[in-house]
């Protein structure tokens, strides 16, 4: 570990060329143009698109709702969700998506998080063996088979062996391995971090969200948000607006110039009496938002943070209306906390004091701009918010990557690259964020070790090892030879990676 593993791997082609072990530079640098490397890089981007568009988070939310408080049930659902995701995403990305969900499940079921986190890691590895794109080593062996025989492995051929291994692994975790899982309460320095879930509960937000429908006779129809007086004449805040279009429901985070139309559903936060007054005076229809109203709002790009007014803030002694908070930051103040409790009534006209805490909601990029503000101090970071409206597009991009190889229309490297490009072009994954999700260390290991395999083959080392193992099969039998091969691959993967071992 004196030198980073990626640097060691990338030095292999240079050393092979300098020493003459691989005299042709094209052969020494063959890893950079390898189809498997291109496919693996594209799969990282595809997985990131599934993560950023909310497909993975949507599955995690379903698990959270169905899990209950039974440890075996929670383990079964978590393992099932992880296996499904890791079949199409990198193991690390899958675990990263589900980590907060699993910790929340453990907290609600009053279980130590350690009893769920270790199975989470194992299930991700098991799920990676179900598809061709589930693991980089799968792609490598398929590409080598294609180059040497003209035909690679199919997308789901691995599942014939991988599915029984998955089932056996999950059954072992549930019936036997569960007894050996560690019991650690996980109450470290970061355990008190205020997540959206806790903030919503502390401020009583779930009980203060209502919905108003803009009808034909509504005075809101045709008016901008600024003209309606919401937040000024009525002590309520607009969290989001849903508008029906040709392609279904569209979620909007309205600014002051947003103009309401007939059929809009407006999600409001504030006292019921104020919402009733708004609905009555504007001739709008008031309705119940539903049991999961907060989740629906948060699932469509709205983040929640807590911020405090510092002693030298420019907001001291001024009201939220006077500082024009909404137009200045593009955020809603949902509640104000003062003297050990939330202020429920008309806090927009209350002069701010040092130490006041505010619950803020809005698009995540607007929330992050507060980090450099001298007038507010963030007490929590915006959670990893997902805009689920992009989820269908992300699944379509995944289909573009998977279907052509399945139907024999295009090689995986080409279709996966097309799917990855579509992920970025459709906005499922921001272009400036795509590189952050590529596991460059894995790619470096593969690029560096491919020419090493060529050198072993060119200099007869591969043949020598193969002949020795085949000779051993006459007295040890084929199962023993396979066991030796598996052991050798396992030892190499322990010290480097499964891709390097392949």
CSV table of C-alpha atoms in Angstrom, one decimal:
chain,number,residue,atom,x,y,z
A,1,UNK,CA,0.0,0.0,0.0
A,2,UNK,CA,3.0,2.4,-0.3
A,3,UNK,CA,1.7,3.4,-3.8
A,4,UNK,CA,-1.9,3.7,-4.9
A,5,UNK,CA,-3.2,0.5,-6.5
A,6,UNK,CA,-4.4,2.4,-9.6
A,7,UNK,CA,-0.9,3.9,-10.2
A,8,UNK,CA,0.7,0.5,-9.8
A,9,UNK,CA,-1.7,-1.0,-12.3
A,10,UNK,CA,-1.1,1.8,-14.9
A,11,UNK,CA,2.7,1.3,-14.5
A,12,UNK,CA,2.4,-2.3,-15.8
A,13,UNK,CA,2.0,-1.4,-19.5
A,14,UNK,CA,5.0,1.0,-19.2
A,15,UNK,CA,7.2,-1.6,-17.5
A,16,UNK,CA,6.2,-4.4,-20.0
A,17,UNK,CA,7.2,-2.1,-22.9
A,18,UNK,CA,10.4,-0.8,-21.4
A,19,UNK,CA,11.6,-4.3,-20.5
A,20,UNK,CA,10.7,-5.7,-23.9
A,21,UNK,CA,8.2,-8.2,-22.4
A,22,UNK,CA,5.6,-6.6,-24.7
A,23,UNK,CA,7.6,-4.9,-27.5
A,24,UNK,CA,4.7,-3.4,-29.5
A,25,UNK,CA,3.1,-0.3,-27.9
A,26,UNK,CA,-0.2,-1.2,-29.4
A,27,UNK,CA,-0.2,-4.4,-27.4
A,28,UNK,CA,1.0,-2.7,-24.2
A,29,UNK,CA,-1.7,-0.1,-24.4
A,30,UNK,CA,-4.4,-2.5,-25.6
A,31,UNK,CA,-6.4,-2.1,-22.4
A,32,UNK,CA,-7.3,1.5,-23.2
A,33,UNK,CA,-9.2,0.4,-26.4
A,34,UNK,CA,-10.6,-2.8,-25.0
A,35,UNK,CA,-14.4,-3.2,-25.5
A,36,UNK,CA,-14.9,-4.5,-21.9
A,37,UNK,CA,-13.3,-1.3,-20.5
A,38,UNK,CA,-15.6,0.9,-22.5
A,39,UNK,CA,-18.6,-1.2,-21.5
A,40,UNK,CA,-17.6,-1.1,-17.8
A,41,UNK,CA,-17.1,2.7,-17.8
A,42,UNK,CA,-20.6,3.0,-19.5
A,43,UNK,CA,-22.2,0.7,-16.9
A,44,UNK,CA,-20.9,3.0,-14.2
A,45,UNK,CA,-22.6,5.9,-15.8
A,46,UNK,CA,-25.8,3.9,-16.3
A,47,UNK,CA,-25.8,2.9,-12.7
A,48,UNK,CA,-25.3,6.6,-11.7
A,49,UNK,CA,-28.2,7.6,-13.8
A,50,UNK,CA,-30.4,5.0,-12.1
A,51,UNK,CA,-29.2,6.4,-8.8
A,52,UNK,CA,-29.6,10.1,-9.6
A,53,UNK,CA,-32.9,9.8,-11.3
A,54,UNK,CA,-34.5,8.2,-8.3
A,55,UNK,CA,-35.1,4.7,-9.6
A,56,UNK,CA,-32.9,3.2,-6.9
A,57,UNK,CA,-34.4,5.5,-4.2
A,58,UNK,CA,-37.9,4.6,-5.3
A,59,UNK,CA,-37.2,0.9,-4.8
A,60,UNK,CA,-35.6,1.8,-1.5
A,61,UNK,CA,-38.7,3.7,-0.5
A,62,UNK,CA,-40.9,0.7,-1.3
A,63,UNK,CA,-38.7,-1.5,0.9
A,64,UNK,CA,-39.0,1.1,3.7
A,65,UNK,CA,-42.8,1.1,3.6
A,66,UNK,CA,-43.2,-2.7,3.5
A,67,UNK,CA,-40.5,-3.7,5.9
A,68,UNK,CA,-42.2,-3.3,9.3
A,69,UNK,CA,-40.2,-4.1,12.4
A,70,UNK,CA,-39.4,-7.8,12.0
A,71,UNK,CA,-35.7,-8.3,11.6
A,72,UNK,CA,-36.1,-11.4,9.3
A,73,UNK,CA,-38.6,-9.5,7.1
A,74,UNK,CA,-36.4,-6.4,7.0
A,75,UNK,CA,-33.4,-8.5,6.0
A,76,UNK,CA,-35.3,-10.4,3.3
A,77,UNK,CA,-36.6,-7.1,1.7
A,78,UNK,CA,-33.3,-5.3,2.0
A,79,UNK,CA,-31.4,-8.3,0.4
A,80,UNK,CA,-34.0,-8.5,-2.4
A,81,UNK,CA,-33.8,-4.8,-3.2
A,82,UNK,CA,-30.0,-4.8,-3.1
A,83,UNK,CA,-29.8,-7.9,-5.4
A,84,UNK,CA,-32.1,-6.3,-7.9
A,85,UNK,CA,-30.2,-3.1,-8.0
A,86,UNK,CA,-26.6,-4.6,-8.0
A,87,UNK,CA,-27.5,-6.7,-11.0
A,88,UNK,CA,-27.6,-3.4,-13.0
A,89,UNK,CA,-25.4,-1.1,-10.9
A,90,UNK,CA,-22.0,-1.2,-9.4
A,91,UNK,CA,-21.9,-2.8,-5.9
A,92,UNK,CA,-20.6,0.4,-4.3
A,93,UNK,CA,-23.3,2.6,-5.9
A,94,UNK,CA,-26.0,0.2,-4.8
A,95,UNK,CA,-24.8,0.2,-1.2
A,96,UNK,CA,-24.4,4.0,-1.2
A,97,UNK,CA,-28.1,4.4,-2.3
A,98,UNK,CA,-29.4,2.0,0.4
A,99,UNK,CA,-27.2,3.0,3.3
A,100,UNK,CA,-29.5,5.8,4.7
A,101,UNK,CA,-32.6,3.6,4.1
A,102,UNK,CA,-31.1,0.7,6.0
A,103,UNK,CA,-30.0,2.9,8.9
A,104,UNK,CA,-33.5,4.4,9.1
A,105,UNK,CA,-35.1,0.9,9.1
A,106,UNK,CA,-32.8,-0.1,11.9
A,107,UNK,CA,-33.7,3.0,13.9
A,108,UNK,CA,-37.5,2.4,13.5
A,109,UNK,CA,-37.2,-1.3,14.3
A,110,UNK,CA,-34.9,-0.5,17.3
A,111,UNK,CA,-32.2,-2.7,15.8
A,112,UNK,CA,-28.4,-2.1,15.9
A,113,UNK,CA,-27.6,-0.8,12.3
A,114,UNK,CA,-24.6,-3.3,12.2
A,115,UNK,CA,-27.1,-6.2,12.0
A,116,UNK,CA,-28.4,-4.9,8.6
A,117,UNK,CA,-25.3,-3.2,7.2
A,118,UNK,CA,-23.2,-6.3,6.8
A,119,UNK,CA,-25.9,-8.3,5.0
A,120,UNK,CA,-26.3,-5.2,2.8
A,121,UNK,CA,-22.7,-5.6,1.6
A,122,UNK,CA,-22.9,-9.3,1.1
A,123,UNK,CA,-26.2,-9.0,-0.9
A,124,UNK,CA,-24.7,-6.4,-3.2
A,125,UNK,CA,-21.9,-8.9,-4.1
A,126,UNK,CA,-24.4,-11.7,-4.6
A,127,UNK,CA,-26.6,-9.6,-6.9
A,128,UNK,CA,-23.6,-8.7,-9.1
A,129,UNK,CA,-23.4,-12.3,-10.3
A,130,UNK,CA,-26.8,-12.3,-12.0
A,131,UNK,CA,-26.1,-10.3,-15.2
A,132,UNK,CA,-23.3,-9.7,-17.6
A,133,UNK,CA,-23.1,-6.0,-16.5
A,134,UNK,CA,-23.4,-6.8,-12.7
A,135,UNK,CA,-19.7,-7.2,-12.3
A,136,UNK,CA,-16.6,-6.0,-14.1
A,137,UNK,CA,-15.1,-9.5,-14.0
A,138,UNK,CA,-18.2,-10.8,-15.8
A,139,UNK,CA,-17.7,-8.3,-18.6
A,140,UNK,CA,-14.0,-9.1,-18.9
A,141,UNK,CA,-14.4,-12.9,-19.2
A,142,UNK,CA,-17.2,-12.4,-21.7
A,143,UNK,CA,-15.1,-10.0,-23.8
A,144,UNK,CA,-12.1,-12.5,-23.8
A,145,UNK,CA,-14.4,-15.3,-24.9
A,146,UNK,CA,-15.8,-13.1,-27.7
A,147,UNK,CA,-12.3,-12.3,-28.9
A,148,UNK,CA,-11.0,-15.9,-28.8
A,149,UNK,CA,-14.1,-17.8,-30.0
A,150,UNK,CA,-16.2,-15.1,-31.7
A,151,UNK,CA,-19.1,-15.4,-29.3
A,152,UNK,CA,-19.3,-13.9,-25.8
A,153,UNK,CA,-21.7,-14.7,-22.9
A,154,UNK,CA,-25.3,-13.6,-22.9
A,155,UNK,CA,-26.8,-10.9,-20.6
A,156,UNK,CA,-28.5,-13.3,-18.2
A,157,UNK,CA,-26.4,-16.5,-18.7
A,158,UNK,CA,-24.7,-15.8,-15.4
A,159,UNK,CA,-28.1,-16.0,-13.6
A,160,UNK,CA,-28.3,-19.7,-14.3
A,161,UNK,CA,-25.5,-20.2,-11.7
A,162,UNK,CA,-25.8,-16.8,-10.0
A,163,UNK,CA,-29.5,-17.1,-9.0
A,164,UNK,CA,-29.1,-20.3,-6.9
A,165,UNK,CA,-26.0,-18.8,-5.3
A,166,UNK,CA,-28.1,-15.7,-4.4
A,167,UNK,CA,-30.9,-17.8,-3.0
A,168,UNK,CA,-28.4,-19.9,-1.0
A,169,UNK,CA,-26.6,-16.8,0.3
A,170,UNK,CA,-29.7,-15.0,1.4
A,171,UNK,CA,-31.1,-18.2,3.1
A,172,UNK,CA,-27.7,-18.6,5.0
A,173,UNK,CA,-27.9,-14.9,6.1
A,174,UNK,CA,-31.5,-15.4,7.4
A,175,UNK,CA,-31.1,-18.8,9.0
A,176,UNK,CA,-27.5,-19.1,10.1
A,177,UNK,CA,-25.5,-16.0,9.5
A,178,UNK,CA,-27.9,-13.7,11.4
A,179,UNK,CA,-26.8,-15.3,14.6
A,180,UNK,CA,-23.2,-14.1,14.1
A,181,UNK,CA,-24.0,-10.5,13.1
A,182,UNK,CA,-22.4,-7.8,15.4
A,183,UNK,CA,-24.6,-5.9,17.8
A,184,UNK,CA,-23.3,-2.3,17.7
A,185,UNK,CA,-25.6,0.6,18.4
A,186,UNK,CA,-23.8,2.9,16.0
A,187,UNK,CA,-24.1,6.0,18.2
A,188,UNK,CA,-21.1,7.8,16.9
A,189,UNK,CA,-20.3,11.5,16.6
A,190,UNK,CA,-22.5,11.8,13.5
A,191,UNK,CA,-25.5,10.0,14.9
A,192,UNK,CA,-27.4,13.1,15.9
A,193,UNK,CA,-27.3,14.6,12.4
A,194,UNK,CA,-30.7,16.2,11.6
A,195,UNK,CA,-32.0,14.4,8.5
A,196,UNK,CA,-35.2,15.5,6.7
A,197,UNK,CA,-37.2,12.7,8.4
A,198,UNK,CA,-36.3,14.1,11.9
A,199,UNK,CA,-36.8,17.7,10.9
A,200,UNK,CA,-40.2,16.9,9.5
A,201,UNK,CA,-41.2,15.2,12.8
A,202,UNK,CA,-39.7,17.9,15.1
A,203,UNK,CA,-41.4,20.8,13.3
A,204,UNK,CA,-44.7,18.9,12.9
A,205,UNK,CA,-44.6,19.4,9.1
A,206,UNK,CA,-46.5,16.2,8.3
A,207,UNK,CA,-49.6,17.7,10.0
A,208,UNK,CA,-49.4,21.1,8.3
A,209,UNK,CA,-49.4,20.2,4.6
A,210,UNK,CA,-52.6,20.7,2.6
A,211,UNK,CA,-53.5,20.9,-1.1
A,212,UNK,CA,-55.6,23.4,-3.0
A,213,UNK,CA,-56.9,22.8,-6.5
A,214,UNK,CA,-57.1,25.7,-8.9
A,215,UNK,CA,-60.5,25.5,-10.6
A,216,UNK,CA,-62.3,27.4,-13.4
A,217,UNK,CA,-63.7,30.0,-11.0
A,218,UNK,CA,-60.5,30.3,-8.9
A,219,UNK,CA,-59.0,33.7,-8.4
A,220,UNK,CA,-55.6,32.1,-8.5
A,221,UNK,CA,-56.1,31.1,-12.1
A,222,UNK,CA,-54.0,33.4,-14.3
A,223,UNK,CA,-52.2,35.1,-11.4
A,224,UNK,CA,-48.6,34.9,-10.6
A,225,UNK,CA,-47.4,33.6,-7.2
A,226,UNK,CA,-46.4,37.2,-6.2
A,227,UNK,CA,-49.8,38.6,-7.2
A,228,UNK,CA,-51.7,36.0,-5.1
A,229,UNK,CA,-50.3,37.3,-1.8
A,230,UNK,CA,-49.4,33.8,-0.6
A,231,UNK,CA,-46.8,34.2,2.0
A,232,UNK,CA,-47.7,37.9,2.4
A,233,UNK,CA,-51.4,38.2,2.9
A,234,UNK,CA,-51.8,34.5,3.8
A,235,UNK,CA,-49.4,32.9,6.4
A,236,UNK,CA,-48.8,29.8,4.2
A,237,UNK,CA,-45.9,28.7,1.9
A,238,UNK,CA,-46.1,27.0,-1.4
A,239,UNK,CA,-44.0,23.8,-1.4
A,240,UNK,CA,-44.7,22.6,-4.9
A,241,UNK,CA,-47.3,22.7,-7.7
A,242,UNK,CA,-48.3,19.7,-9.8
A,243,UNK,CA,-49.6,20.3,-13.3
A,244,UNK,CA,-51.1,17.8,-15.7
A,245,UNK,CA,-49.6,17.7,-19.2
A,246,UNK,CA,-49.6,15.4,-22.3
A,247,UNK,CA,-47.1,13.1,-20.6
A,248,UNK,CA,-48.7,12.9,-17.2
A,249,UNK,CA,-48.1,14.9,-14.0
A,250,UNK,CA,-45.4,17.5,-13.8
A,251,UNK,CA,-43.9,18.9,-10.6
A,252,UNK,CA,-43.0,22.5,-10.5
A,253,UNK,CA,-41.1,24.5,-7.8
A,254,UNK,CA,-42.7,28.0,-8.4
A,255,UNK,CA,-40.9,31.3,-8.3
A,256,UNK,CA,-42.5,34.7,-7.8
A,257,UNK,CA,-43.4,34.9,-11.5
A,258,UNK,CA,-44.9,31.5,-11.8
A,259,UNK,CA,-48.5,31.8,-13.2
A,260,UNK,CA,-51.2,29.4,-12.0
A,261,UNK,CA,-53.4,27.5,-14.5
A,262,UNK,CA,-56.7,25.7,-14.2
A,263,UNK,CA,-56.2,22.2,-12.8
A,264,UNK,CA,-53.0,23.0,-10.9
A,265,UNK,CA,-52.7,21.2,-7.5
A,266,UNK,CA,-50.9,23.5,-5.0
A,267,UNK,CA,-49.2,21.9,-2.0
A,268,UNK,CA,-49.2,24.4,0.9
A,269,UNK,CA,-47.6,24.4,4.3
A,270,UNK,CA,-49.2,26.4,7.1
A,271,UNK,CA,-52.1,26.6,9.6
A,272,UNK,CA,-55.3,25.0,8.5
A,273,UNK,CA,-57.2,28.3,9.2
A,274,UNK,CA,-55.0,30.2,6.8
A,275,UNK,CA,-55.4,27.6,4.1
A,276,UNK,CA,-59.2,27.6,4.6
A,277,UNK,CA,-59.2,31.4,4.3
A,278,UNK,CA,-57.1,31.3,1.1
A,279,UNK,CA,-59.4,28.6,-0.4
A,280,UNK,CA,-62.6,30.5,0.5
A,281,UNK,CA,-61.4,34.0,-0.6
A,282,UNK,CA,-59.9,32.7,-3.9
A,283,UNK,CA,-62.8,30.3,-4.6
A,284,UNK,CA,-60.4,27.3,-4.8
A,285,UNK,CA,-61.0,23.8,-3.7
A,286,UNK,CA,-59.2,22.5,-0.6
A,287,UNK,CA,-58.4,18.8,-0.2
A,288,UNK,CA,-56.5,16.3,1.8
A,289,UNK,CA,-53.0,15.8,0.4
A,290,UNK,CA,-52.8,12.1,1.5
A,291,UNK,CA,-50.9,10.0,4.0
A,292,UNK,CA,-47.5,10.3,2.1
A,293,UNK,CA,-47.8,14.0,1.2
A,294,UNK,CA,-44.4,14.9,2.7
A,295,UNK,CA,-42.7,12.0,0.9
A,296,UNK,CA,-44.3,12.9,-2.4
A,297,UNK,CA,-43.0,16.5,-2.1
A,298,UNK,CA,-39.5,15.4,-1.1
A,299,UNK,CA,-39.5,12.8,-3.9
A,300,UNK,CA,-39.7,15.5,-6.5
A,301,UNK,CA,-36.6,17.5,-6.0
A,302,UNK,CA,-37.6,19.5,-2.8
A,303,UNK,CA,-35.0,19.4,0.0
A,304,UNK,CA,-35.4,20.4,3.6
A,305,UNK,CA,-32.7,22.0,5.8
A,306,UNK,CA,-32.5,23.8,9.2
A,307,UNK,CA,-30.7,27.1,9.4
A,308,UNK,CA,-30.1,29.5,12.3
A,309,UNK,CA,-29.7,33.3,12.5
A,310,UNK,CA,-26.2,34.1,13.8
A,311,UNK,CA,-25.4,37.0,16.2
A,312,UNK,CA,-24.1,39.4,13.4
A,313,UNK,CA,-26.7,38.5,10.8
A,314,UNK,CA,-28.1,41.3,8.7
A,315,UNK,CA,-31.6,39.8,9.4
A,316,UNK,CA,-31.6,40.8,13.1
A,317,UNK,CA,-34.6,42.8,14.0
A,318,UNK,CA,-36.1,42.5,10.5
A,319,UNK,CA,-39.0,40.2,9.4
A,320,UNK,CA,-38.9,37.6,6.6
A,321,UNK,CA,-41.1,39.9,4.5
A,322,UNK,CA,-38.8,42.8,5.0
A,323,UNK,CA,-35.7,40.9,3.8
A,324,UNK,CA,-37.8,39.5,0.9
A,325,UNK,CA,-36.5,36.0,1.8
A,326,UNK,CA,-38.4,34.0,-0.9
A,327,UNK,CA,-37.3,36.2,-3.9
A,328,UNK,CA,-33.8,36.5,-2.5
A,329,UNK,CA,-33.1,32.8,-2.0
A,330,UNK,CA,-35.8,31.0,-4.0
A,331,UNK,CA,-36.7,29.1,-0.8
A,332,UNK,CA,-39.8,28.7,1.4
A,333,UNK,CA,-39.6,29.2,5.2
A,334,UNK,CA,-41.9,26.5,6.5
A,335,UNK,CA,-41.5,27.2,10.2
A,336,UNK,CA,-39.6,29.2,12.8
A,337,UNK,CA,-38.2,27.7,16.0
A,338,UNK,CA,-37.8,29.9,19.0
A,339,UNK,CA,-37.5,29.2,22.7
A,340,UNK,CA,-37.7,25.4,22.6
A,341,UNK,CA,-40.6,25.1,20.2
A,342,UNK,CA,-41.9,26.0,16.7
A,343,UNK,CA,-43.8,29.2,16.1
A,344,UNK,CA,-47.0,28.3,14.3
A,345,UNK,CA,-48.7,31.6,13.7
A,346,UNK,CA,-47.7,34.4,11.3
A,347,UNK,CA,-44.0,34.1,11.8
A,348,UNK,CA,-43.3,35.9,8.5
A,349,UNK,CA,-44.2,39.2,10.4
A,350,UNK,CA,-42.1,38.4,13.4
A,351,UNK,CA,-38.7,40.3,13.8
A,352,UNK,CA,-35.9,37.8,13.7
A,353,UNK,CA,-33.6,37.3,16.7
A,354,UNK,CA,-30.2,35.7,17.2
A,355,UNK,CA,-30.5,32.0,17.7
A,356,UNK,CA,-33.8,31.7,15.8
A,357,UNK,CA,-33.9,28.5,13.7
A,358,UNK,CA,-35.8,28.2,10.4
A,359,UNK,CA,-37.0,25.1,8.5
A,360,UNK,CA,-36.3,25.9,4.8
A,361,UNK,CA,-37.6,24.0,1.8
A,362,UNK,CA,-36.8,24.3,-1.9
A,363,UNK,CA,-34.6,22.9,-4.8
A,364,UNK,CA,-31.4,21.4,-3.5
A,365,UNK,CA,-29.2,23.7,-5.6
A,366,UNK,CA,-30.8,26.7,-3.9
A,367,UNK,CA,-30.3,25.2,-0.5
A,368,UNK,CA,-26.7,24.6,-1.1
A,369,UNK,CA,-26.1,28.3,-1.9
A,370,UNK,CA,-26.8,29.1,1.7
A,371,UNK,CA,-23.4,27.6,2.6
A,372,UNK,CA,-21.6,30.9,1.9
A,373,UNK,CA,-24.3,33.1,3.5
A,374,UNK,CA,-23.2,35.5,6.3
A,375,UNK,CA,-26.8,36.0,7.4
A,376,UNK,CA,-27.7,32.3,8.0
A,377,UNK,CA,-25.8,29.3,9.4
A,378,UNK,CA,-26.8,25.8,8.1
A,379,UNK,CA,-27.6,23.4,11.0
A,380,UNK,CA,-28.1,20.5,8.6
A,381,UNK,CA,-27.1,19.5,5.1
A,382,UNK,CA,-29.8,18.9,2.4
A,383,UNK,CA,-30.4,15.2,2.2
A,384,UNK,CA,-29.7,13.4,-1.0
A,385,UNK,CA,-32.9,14.5,-2.8
A,386,UNK,CA,-34.1,12.8,-5.9
A,387,UNK,CA,-36.4,14.1,-8.6
A,388,UNK,CA,-38.4,11.0,-9.4
A,389,UNK,CA,-39.8,12.5,-12.6
A,390,UNK,CA,-36.7,11.4,-14.5
A,391,UNK,CA,-37.1,7.8,-13.4
A,392,UNK,CA,-39.0,6.6,-16.5
A,393,UNK,CA,-36.4,8.2,-18.8
A,394,UNK,CA,-33.6,6.4,-16.8
A,395,UNK,CA,-35.3,3.0,-17.3
A,396,UNK,CA,-35.7,3.8,-21.0
A,397,UNK,CA,-31.9,4.5,-21.2
A,398,UNK,CA,-31.2,1.2,-19.4
A,399,UNK,CA,-33.4,-0.6,-22.0
A,400,UNK,CA,-31.4,1.1,-24.8
A,401,UNK,CA,-28.2,-0.4,-23.2
A,402,UNK,CA,-29.6,-3.9,-22.5
A,403,UNK,CA,-32.0,-4.8,-25.4
A,404,UNK,CA,-29.7,-4.6,-28.4
A,405,UNK,CA,-27.2,-7.2,-27.0
A,406,UNK,CA,-30.1,-9.4,-25.9
A,407,UNK,CA,-31.6,-9.3,-29.5
A,408,UNK,CA,-28.2,-9.7,-31.2
A,409,UNK,CA,-28.4,-6.2,-32.8
A,410,UNK,CA,-25.3,-4.6,-31.3
A,411,UNK,CA,-22.4,-5.4,-29.0
A,412,UNK,CA,-22.8,-4.5,-25.3
A,413,UNK,CA,-20.0,-1.9,-25.4
A,414,UNK,CA,-21.8,0.1,-28.1
A,415,UNK,CA,-25.3,-0.2,-26.7
A,416,UNK,CA,-24.0,0.6,-23.1
A,417,UNK,CA,-22.2,3.7,-24.4
A,418,UNK,CA,-25.4,4.8,-26.2
A,419,UNK,CA,-27.4,4.3,-23.0
A,420,UNK,CA,-24.9,6.2,-20.9
A,421,UNK,CA,-24.9,9.1,-23.4
A,422,UNK,CA,-28.7,9.2,-23.3
A,423,UNK,CA,-28.6,9.3,-19.5
A,424,UNK,CA,-26.6,12.6,-19.7
A,425,UNK,CA,-28.5,14.0,-22.7
A,426,UNK,CA,-31.9,13.5,-21.1
A,427,UNK,CA,-30.8,15.1,-17.8
A,428,UNK,CA,-31.1,11.9,-15.7
A,429,UNK,CA,-27.4,12.5,-14.8
A,430,UNK,CA,-25.9,16.0,-14.9
A,431,UNK,CA,-23.0,16.1,-17.4
A,432,UNK,CA,-20.6,17.7,-14.9
A,433,UNK,CA,-21.4,14.9,-12.4
A,434,UNK,CA,-20.9,11.9,-14.7
A,435,UNK,CA,-17.2,11.5,-14.1
A,436,UNK,CA,-17.7,11.5,-10.3
A,437,UNK,CA,-19.5,8.1,-10.5
A,438,UNK,CA,-16.9,6.3,-12.6
A,439,UNK,CA,-14.8,4.0,-10.5
A,440,UNK,CA,-11.5,5.0,-12.0
A,441,UNK,CA,-9.4,2.7,-9.8
A,442,UNK,CA,-11.3,-0.3,-11.2
A,443,UNK,CA,-10.7,0.9,-14.8
A,444,UNK,CA,-7.0,1.5,-14.1
A,445,UNK,CA,-6.7,-2.1,-12.7
A,446,UNK,CA,-8.3,-3.5,-15.8
A,447,UNK,CA,-6.4,-1.3,-18.3
A,448,UNK,CA,-3.1,-2.2,-16.6
A,449,UNK,CA,-3.6,-6.0,-16.2
A,450,UNK,CA,-5.0,-6.7,-19.7
A,451,UNK,CA,-1.5,-6.4,-21.3
A,452,UNK,CA,0.0,-8.4,-18.4
A,453,UNK,CA,-2.3,-11.3,-19.5
A,454,UNK,CA,-1.0,-10.8,-23.0
A,455,UNK,CA,2.6,-11.0,-21.8
A,456,UNK,CA,1.9,-14.2,-19.9
A,457,UNK,CA,0.3,-15.7,-23.0
A,458,UNK,CA,3.1,-14.6,-25.4
A,459,UNK,CA,5.9,-15.9,-23.2
A,460,UNK,CA,4.3,-19.3,-22.6
A,461,UNK,CA,3.6,-18.8,-18.9
A,462,UNK,CA,-0.2,-19.2,-19.5
A,463,UNK,CA,0.4,-22.4,-21.5
A,464,UNK,CA,2.8,-23.8,-18.8
A,465,UNK,CA,0.2,-23.2,-16.0
A,466,UNK,CA,-2.6,-24.6,-18.1
A,467,UNK,CA,-0.6,-27.7,-19.1
A,468,UNK,CA,0.4,-28.3,-15.4
A,469,UNK,CA,-3.2,-28.0,-14.3
A,470,UNK,CA,-4.6,-30.2,-17.1
A,471,UNK,CA,-1.9,-32.8,-16.3
A,472,UNK,CA,-3.0,-32.7,-12.6
A,473,UNK,CA,-6.5,-33.6,-13.7
A,474,UNK,CA,-5.4,-37.1,-14.6
A,475,UNK,CA,-4.8,-38.0,-10.9
A,476,UNK,CA,-6.7,-35.2,-9.0
A,477,UNK,CA,-9.8,-35.1,-11.2
A,478,UNK,CA,-11.5,-32.1,-12.9
A,479,UNK,CA,-13.3,-30.9,-9.7
A,480,UNK,CA,-9.9,-30.6,-7.9
A,481,UNK,CA,-8.4,-28.7,-10.8
A,482,UNK,CA,-11.3,-26.3,-10.9
A,483,UNK,CA,-11.1,-25.8,-7.1
A,484,UNK,CA,-7.4,-24.9,-7.5
A,485,UNK,CA,-8.3,-22.4,-10.2
A,486,UNK,CA,-11.0,-20.9,-8.0
A,487,UNK,CA,-8.6,-20.6,-5.1
A,488,UNK,CA,-5.9,-18.9,-7.2
A,489,UNK,CA,-8.5,-16.4,-8.5
A,490,UNK,CA,-9.7,-15.8,-5.0
A,491,UNK,CA,-6.2,-15.1,-3.7
A,492,UNK,CA,-5.5,-12.6,-6.5
A,493,UNK,CA,-8.8,-10.8,-5.9
A,494,UNK,CA,-8.1,-10.5,-2.2
A,495,UNK,CA,-4.9,-8.7,-2.8
A,496,UNK,CA,-6.1,-6.6,-5.8
A,497,UNK,CA,-9.6,-6.9,-7.2
A,498,UNK,CA,-11.9,-9.4,-8.9
A,499,UNK,CA,-11.4,-7.6,-12.3
A,500,UNK,CA,-7.6,-7.9,-12.0
A,501,UNK,CA,-8.0,-11.6,-11.1
A,502,UNK,CA,-10.1,-12.2,-14.1
